[in-house]
CSV table of C-alpha atoms in Angstrom, one decimal:
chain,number,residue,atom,x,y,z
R,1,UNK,CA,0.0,0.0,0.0
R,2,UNK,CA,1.4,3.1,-1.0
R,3,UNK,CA,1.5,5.4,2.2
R,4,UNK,CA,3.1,8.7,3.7
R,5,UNK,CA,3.1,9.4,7.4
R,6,UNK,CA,3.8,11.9,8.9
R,7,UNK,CA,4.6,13.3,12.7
R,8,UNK,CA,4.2,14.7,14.5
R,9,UNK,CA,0.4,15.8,13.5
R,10,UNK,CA,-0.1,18.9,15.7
R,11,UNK,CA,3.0,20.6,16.8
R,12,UNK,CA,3.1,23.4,19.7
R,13,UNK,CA,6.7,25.6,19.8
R,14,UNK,CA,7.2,28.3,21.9
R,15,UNK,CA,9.1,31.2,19.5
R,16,UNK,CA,13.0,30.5,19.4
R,17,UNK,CA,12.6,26.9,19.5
R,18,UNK,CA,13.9,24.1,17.3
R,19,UNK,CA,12.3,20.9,15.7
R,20,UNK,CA,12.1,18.2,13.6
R,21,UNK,CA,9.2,17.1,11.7
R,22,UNK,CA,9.1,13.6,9.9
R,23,UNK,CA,8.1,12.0,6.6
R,24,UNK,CA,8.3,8.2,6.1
R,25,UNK,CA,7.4,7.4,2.4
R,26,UNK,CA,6.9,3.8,1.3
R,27,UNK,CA,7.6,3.6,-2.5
R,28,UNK,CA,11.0,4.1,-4.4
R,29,UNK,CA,10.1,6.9,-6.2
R,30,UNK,CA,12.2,9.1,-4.4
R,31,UNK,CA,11.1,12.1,-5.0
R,32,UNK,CA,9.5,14.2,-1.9
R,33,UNK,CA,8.1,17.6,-1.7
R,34,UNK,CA,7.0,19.6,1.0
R,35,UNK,CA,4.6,22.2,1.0
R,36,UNK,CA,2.8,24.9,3.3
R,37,UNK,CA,-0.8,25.3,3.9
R,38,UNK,CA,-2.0,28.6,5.4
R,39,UNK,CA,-6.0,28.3,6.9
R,40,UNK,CA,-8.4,28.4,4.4
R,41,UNK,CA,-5.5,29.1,1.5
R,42,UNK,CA,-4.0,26.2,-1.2
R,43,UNK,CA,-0.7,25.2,-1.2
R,44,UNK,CA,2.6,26.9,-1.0
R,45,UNK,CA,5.3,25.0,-2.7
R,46,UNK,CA,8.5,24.9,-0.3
R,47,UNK,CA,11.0,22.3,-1.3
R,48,UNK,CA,11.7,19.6,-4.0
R,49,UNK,CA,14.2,16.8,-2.9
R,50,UNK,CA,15.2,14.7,-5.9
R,51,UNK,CA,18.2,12.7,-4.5
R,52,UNK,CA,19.8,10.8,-1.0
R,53,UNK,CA,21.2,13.3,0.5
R,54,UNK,CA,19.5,16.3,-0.8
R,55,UNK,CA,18.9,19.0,1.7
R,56,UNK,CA,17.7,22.5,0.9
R,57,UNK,CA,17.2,25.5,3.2
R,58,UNK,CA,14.9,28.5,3.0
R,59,UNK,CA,15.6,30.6,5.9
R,60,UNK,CA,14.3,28.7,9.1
R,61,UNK,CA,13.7,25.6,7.3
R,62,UNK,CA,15.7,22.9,6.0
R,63,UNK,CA,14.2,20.0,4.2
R,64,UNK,CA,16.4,17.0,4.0
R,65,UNK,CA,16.2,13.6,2.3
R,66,UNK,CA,17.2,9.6,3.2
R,67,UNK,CA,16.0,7.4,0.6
R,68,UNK,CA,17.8,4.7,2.1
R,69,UNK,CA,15.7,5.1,5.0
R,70,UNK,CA,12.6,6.7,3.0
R,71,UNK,CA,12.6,9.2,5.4
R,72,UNK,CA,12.0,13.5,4.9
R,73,UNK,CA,12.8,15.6,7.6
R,74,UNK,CA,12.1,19.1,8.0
R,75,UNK,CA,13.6,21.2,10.7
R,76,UNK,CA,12.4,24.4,11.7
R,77,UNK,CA,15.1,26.9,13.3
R,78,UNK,CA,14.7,29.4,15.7
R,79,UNK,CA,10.9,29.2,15.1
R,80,UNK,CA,8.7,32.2,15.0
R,81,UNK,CA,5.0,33.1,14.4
R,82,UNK,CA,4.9,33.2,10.9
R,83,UNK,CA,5.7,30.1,10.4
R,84,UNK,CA,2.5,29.0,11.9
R,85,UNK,CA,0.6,26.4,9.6
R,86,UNK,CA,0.1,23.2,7.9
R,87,UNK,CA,2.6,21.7,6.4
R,88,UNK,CA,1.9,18.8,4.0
R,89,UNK,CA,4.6,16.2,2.5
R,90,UNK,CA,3.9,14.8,-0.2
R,91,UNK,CA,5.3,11.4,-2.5
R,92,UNK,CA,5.3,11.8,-6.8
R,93,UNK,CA,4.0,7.8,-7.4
R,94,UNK,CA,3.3,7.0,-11.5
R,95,UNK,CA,6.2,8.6,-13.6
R,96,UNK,CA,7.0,12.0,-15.2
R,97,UNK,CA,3.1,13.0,-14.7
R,98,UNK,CA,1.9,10.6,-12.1
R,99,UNK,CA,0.1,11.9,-9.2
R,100,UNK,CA,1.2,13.1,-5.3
R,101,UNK,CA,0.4,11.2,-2.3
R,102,UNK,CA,0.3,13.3,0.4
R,103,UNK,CA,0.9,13.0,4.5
R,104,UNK,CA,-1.8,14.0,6.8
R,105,UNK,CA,0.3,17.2,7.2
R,106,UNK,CA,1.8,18.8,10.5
R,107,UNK,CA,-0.2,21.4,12.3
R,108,UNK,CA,2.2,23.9,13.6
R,109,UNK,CA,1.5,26.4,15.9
R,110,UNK,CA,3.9,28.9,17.2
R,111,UNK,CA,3.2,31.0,20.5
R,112,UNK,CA,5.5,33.8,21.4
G,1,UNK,CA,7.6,29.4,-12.6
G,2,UNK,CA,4.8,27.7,-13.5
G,3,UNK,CA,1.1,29.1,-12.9
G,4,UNK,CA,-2.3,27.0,-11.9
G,5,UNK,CA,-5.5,29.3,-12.2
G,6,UNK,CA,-8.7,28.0,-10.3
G,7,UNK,CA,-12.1,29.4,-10.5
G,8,UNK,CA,-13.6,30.3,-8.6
G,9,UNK,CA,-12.5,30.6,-5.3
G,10,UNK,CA,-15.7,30.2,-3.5
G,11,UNK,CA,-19.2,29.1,-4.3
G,12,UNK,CA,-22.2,28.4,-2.6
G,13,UNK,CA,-24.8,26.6,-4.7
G,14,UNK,CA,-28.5,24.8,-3.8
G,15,UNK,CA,-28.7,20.8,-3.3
G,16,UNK,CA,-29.2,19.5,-6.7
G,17,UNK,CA,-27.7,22.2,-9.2
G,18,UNK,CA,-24.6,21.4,-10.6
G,19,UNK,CA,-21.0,23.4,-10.2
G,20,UNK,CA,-17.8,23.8,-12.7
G,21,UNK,CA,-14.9,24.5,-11.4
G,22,UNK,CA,-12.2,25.4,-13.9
G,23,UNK,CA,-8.0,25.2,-13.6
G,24,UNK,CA,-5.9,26.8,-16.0
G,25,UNK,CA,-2.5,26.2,-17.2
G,26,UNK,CA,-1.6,29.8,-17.6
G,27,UNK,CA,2.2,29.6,-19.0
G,28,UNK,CA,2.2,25.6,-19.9
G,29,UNK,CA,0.6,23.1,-21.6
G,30,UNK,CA,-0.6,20.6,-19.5
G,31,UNK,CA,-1.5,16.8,-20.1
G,32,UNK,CA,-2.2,15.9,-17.0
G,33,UNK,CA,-4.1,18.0,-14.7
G,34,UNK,CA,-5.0,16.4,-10.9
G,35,UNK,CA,-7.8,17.1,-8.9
G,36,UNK,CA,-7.6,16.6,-5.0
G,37,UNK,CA,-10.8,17.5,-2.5
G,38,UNK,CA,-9.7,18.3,1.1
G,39,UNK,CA,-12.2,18.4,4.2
G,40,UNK,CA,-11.6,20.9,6.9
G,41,UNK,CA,-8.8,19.4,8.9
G,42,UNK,CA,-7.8,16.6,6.8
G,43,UNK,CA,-5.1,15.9,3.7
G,44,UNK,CA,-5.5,16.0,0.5
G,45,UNK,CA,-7.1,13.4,-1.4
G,46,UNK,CA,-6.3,12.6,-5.3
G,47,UNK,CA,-9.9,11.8,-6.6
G,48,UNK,CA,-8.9,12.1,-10.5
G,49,UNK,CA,-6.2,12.6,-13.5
G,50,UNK,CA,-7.8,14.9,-15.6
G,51,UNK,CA,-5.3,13.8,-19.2
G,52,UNK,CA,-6.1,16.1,-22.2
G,53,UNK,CA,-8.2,14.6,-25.3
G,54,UNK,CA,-8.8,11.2,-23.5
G,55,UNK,CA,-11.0,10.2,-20.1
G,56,UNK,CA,-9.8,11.2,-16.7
G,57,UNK,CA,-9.0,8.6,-14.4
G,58,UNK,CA,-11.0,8.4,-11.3
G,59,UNK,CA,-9.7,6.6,-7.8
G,60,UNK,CA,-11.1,4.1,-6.5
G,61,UNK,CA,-14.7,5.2,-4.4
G,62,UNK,CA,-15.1,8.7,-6.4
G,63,UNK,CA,-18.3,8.7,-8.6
G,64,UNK,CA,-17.1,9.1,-12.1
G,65,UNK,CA,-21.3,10.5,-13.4
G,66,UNK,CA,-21.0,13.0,-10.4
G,67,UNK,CA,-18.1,14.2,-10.8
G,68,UNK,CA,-17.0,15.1,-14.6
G,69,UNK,CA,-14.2,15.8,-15.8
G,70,UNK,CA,-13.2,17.4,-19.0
G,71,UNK,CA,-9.7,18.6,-20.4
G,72,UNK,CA,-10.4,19.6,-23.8
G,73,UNK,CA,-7.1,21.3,-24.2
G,74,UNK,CA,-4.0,21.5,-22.7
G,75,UNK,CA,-4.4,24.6,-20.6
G,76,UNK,CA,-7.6,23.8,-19.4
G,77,UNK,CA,-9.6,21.2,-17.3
G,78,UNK,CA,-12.8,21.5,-15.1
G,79,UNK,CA,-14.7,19.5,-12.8
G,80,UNK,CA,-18.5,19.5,-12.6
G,81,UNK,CA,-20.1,18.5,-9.4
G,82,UNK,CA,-23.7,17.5,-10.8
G,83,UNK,CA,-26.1,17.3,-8.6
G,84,UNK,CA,-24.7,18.5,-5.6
G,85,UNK,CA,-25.0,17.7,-2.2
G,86,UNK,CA,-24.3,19.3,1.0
G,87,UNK,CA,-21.7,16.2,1.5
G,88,UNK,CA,-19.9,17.3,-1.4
G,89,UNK,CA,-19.1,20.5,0.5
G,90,UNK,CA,-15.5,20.5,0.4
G,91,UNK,CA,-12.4,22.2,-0.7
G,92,UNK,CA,-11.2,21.6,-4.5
G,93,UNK,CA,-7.7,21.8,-5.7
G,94,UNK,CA,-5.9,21.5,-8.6
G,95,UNK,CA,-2.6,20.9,-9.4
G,96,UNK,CA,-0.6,20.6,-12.3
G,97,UNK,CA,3.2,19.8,-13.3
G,98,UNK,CA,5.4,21.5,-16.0
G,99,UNK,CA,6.4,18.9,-18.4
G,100,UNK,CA,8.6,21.1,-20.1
G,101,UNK,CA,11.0,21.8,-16.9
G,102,UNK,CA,12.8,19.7,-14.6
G,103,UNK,CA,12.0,17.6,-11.5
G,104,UNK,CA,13.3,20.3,-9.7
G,105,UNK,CA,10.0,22.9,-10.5
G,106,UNK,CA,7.5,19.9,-8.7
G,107,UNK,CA,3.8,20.5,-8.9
G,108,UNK,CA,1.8,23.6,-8.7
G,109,UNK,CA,-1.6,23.9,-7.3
G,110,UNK,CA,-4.5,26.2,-8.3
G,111,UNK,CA,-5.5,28.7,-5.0
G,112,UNK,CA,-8.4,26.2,-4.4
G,113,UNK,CA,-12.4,26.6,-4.7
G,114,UNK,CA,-14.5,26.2,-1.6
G,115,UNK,CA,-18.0,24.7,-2.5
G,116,UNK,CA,-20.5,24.8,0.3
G,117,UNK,CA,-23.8,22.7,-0.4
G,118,UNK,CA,-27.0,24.5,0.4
């Protein structure tokens, strides 16, 4: 069964704070995305790993990649308010124009 | 980069009239369009490939007669809710992929259309 989990779910930082969260994928497609849902808004493209070992970084994030492990992470520096919202992983499954299978996203919430 | 265009953004409609929503490949062609529906709270959920000049390609528990899809050219697909229910209340996304750049440019989604059921 093709599957993505994510965790943590919901996520509660206090401003300043680090953390991790994590993306298990279960096909060999190897090619993650993450993206960022704001309440009520689509989705916000944030990173594109292609390759073991990619990691990519976009102020207080960094997105990294294991597909040895078929594991995402993404870390979030330093947090602060803004960054509050969902963020979504997501798997490419089917080829150059096959379809995402997406986690059941990360609600973060960040509190001064 | 690549641009999705979705409308509309919002629509409230009566149970039993039908609604089109329409994405748009604004600076691409696109063969394959996908459509996702996401309750409040939840993930995103792939209920068809929308593939230009041929039938979409439904998942598995999504009512192909309610929910039509058409992609009569390559920069545009909608999806007709016929019918419509206040269960089909949900928000619709599309998303789209570049098949002229590299991996690197992933998938980009339309802003969404909330349909509330009436």
């Amino acid at each position: 069964e093709l599957k993505v989990e994510q965790n943590p779910l919901f996520l509660s930082m206090q401003e300043g704070k680090n953390y991790t969260i994590y993306c298990n994928y279960s096909t060999t497609s190897d090619r993650l995305y993450w993206y960022r849902q704001d309440p009520g808004k689509s989705l916000e493209s944030l990173f594109v790993l292609l390759s073991n070992g990619a990691v990519k970084q976009e102020g207080r994030l960094m997105a990294s990649l294991d597909t040895k492990a078929r594991l995402s992470t993404l870390h979030i520096t330093a947090a602060v308010h803004d960054l509050s919202a969902t963020y979504f992983c997501a798997e490419s499954y089917g080829g150059s124009q096959g379809n995402l299978i997406f986690g059941k996203g990360t609600k973060l919430s960040v509190k001064p | 980069g690549a641009v999705v265009s979705q409308h509309p953004s919002r629509v409230i409609c009566k149970s039993g009239t039908s609604v089109k929503i329409e994405c748009r490949s604004l600076d691409f062609q696109a063969t394959t369009m996908f459509w996702y529906r996401q309750f409040p709270k939840q993930s995103l959920m792939l209920m068809a490939t929308s593939n230009e000049g041929s039938k979409a390609t439904y998942e598995q528990g999504v009512e192909k007669d309610k929910f039509l899809i058409n992609h009569a050219s390559l920069t545009l697909s909608t999806l007709t809710v016929t019918s419509a229910h206040p269960e089909d209340s949900s928000f619709y996304i599309c998303s789209a992929r570049d098949p002229g750049t590299g991996w690197d440019y992933g998938y980009t989604f339309g802003s969404g259309t909330r349909l509330t059921v009436v």
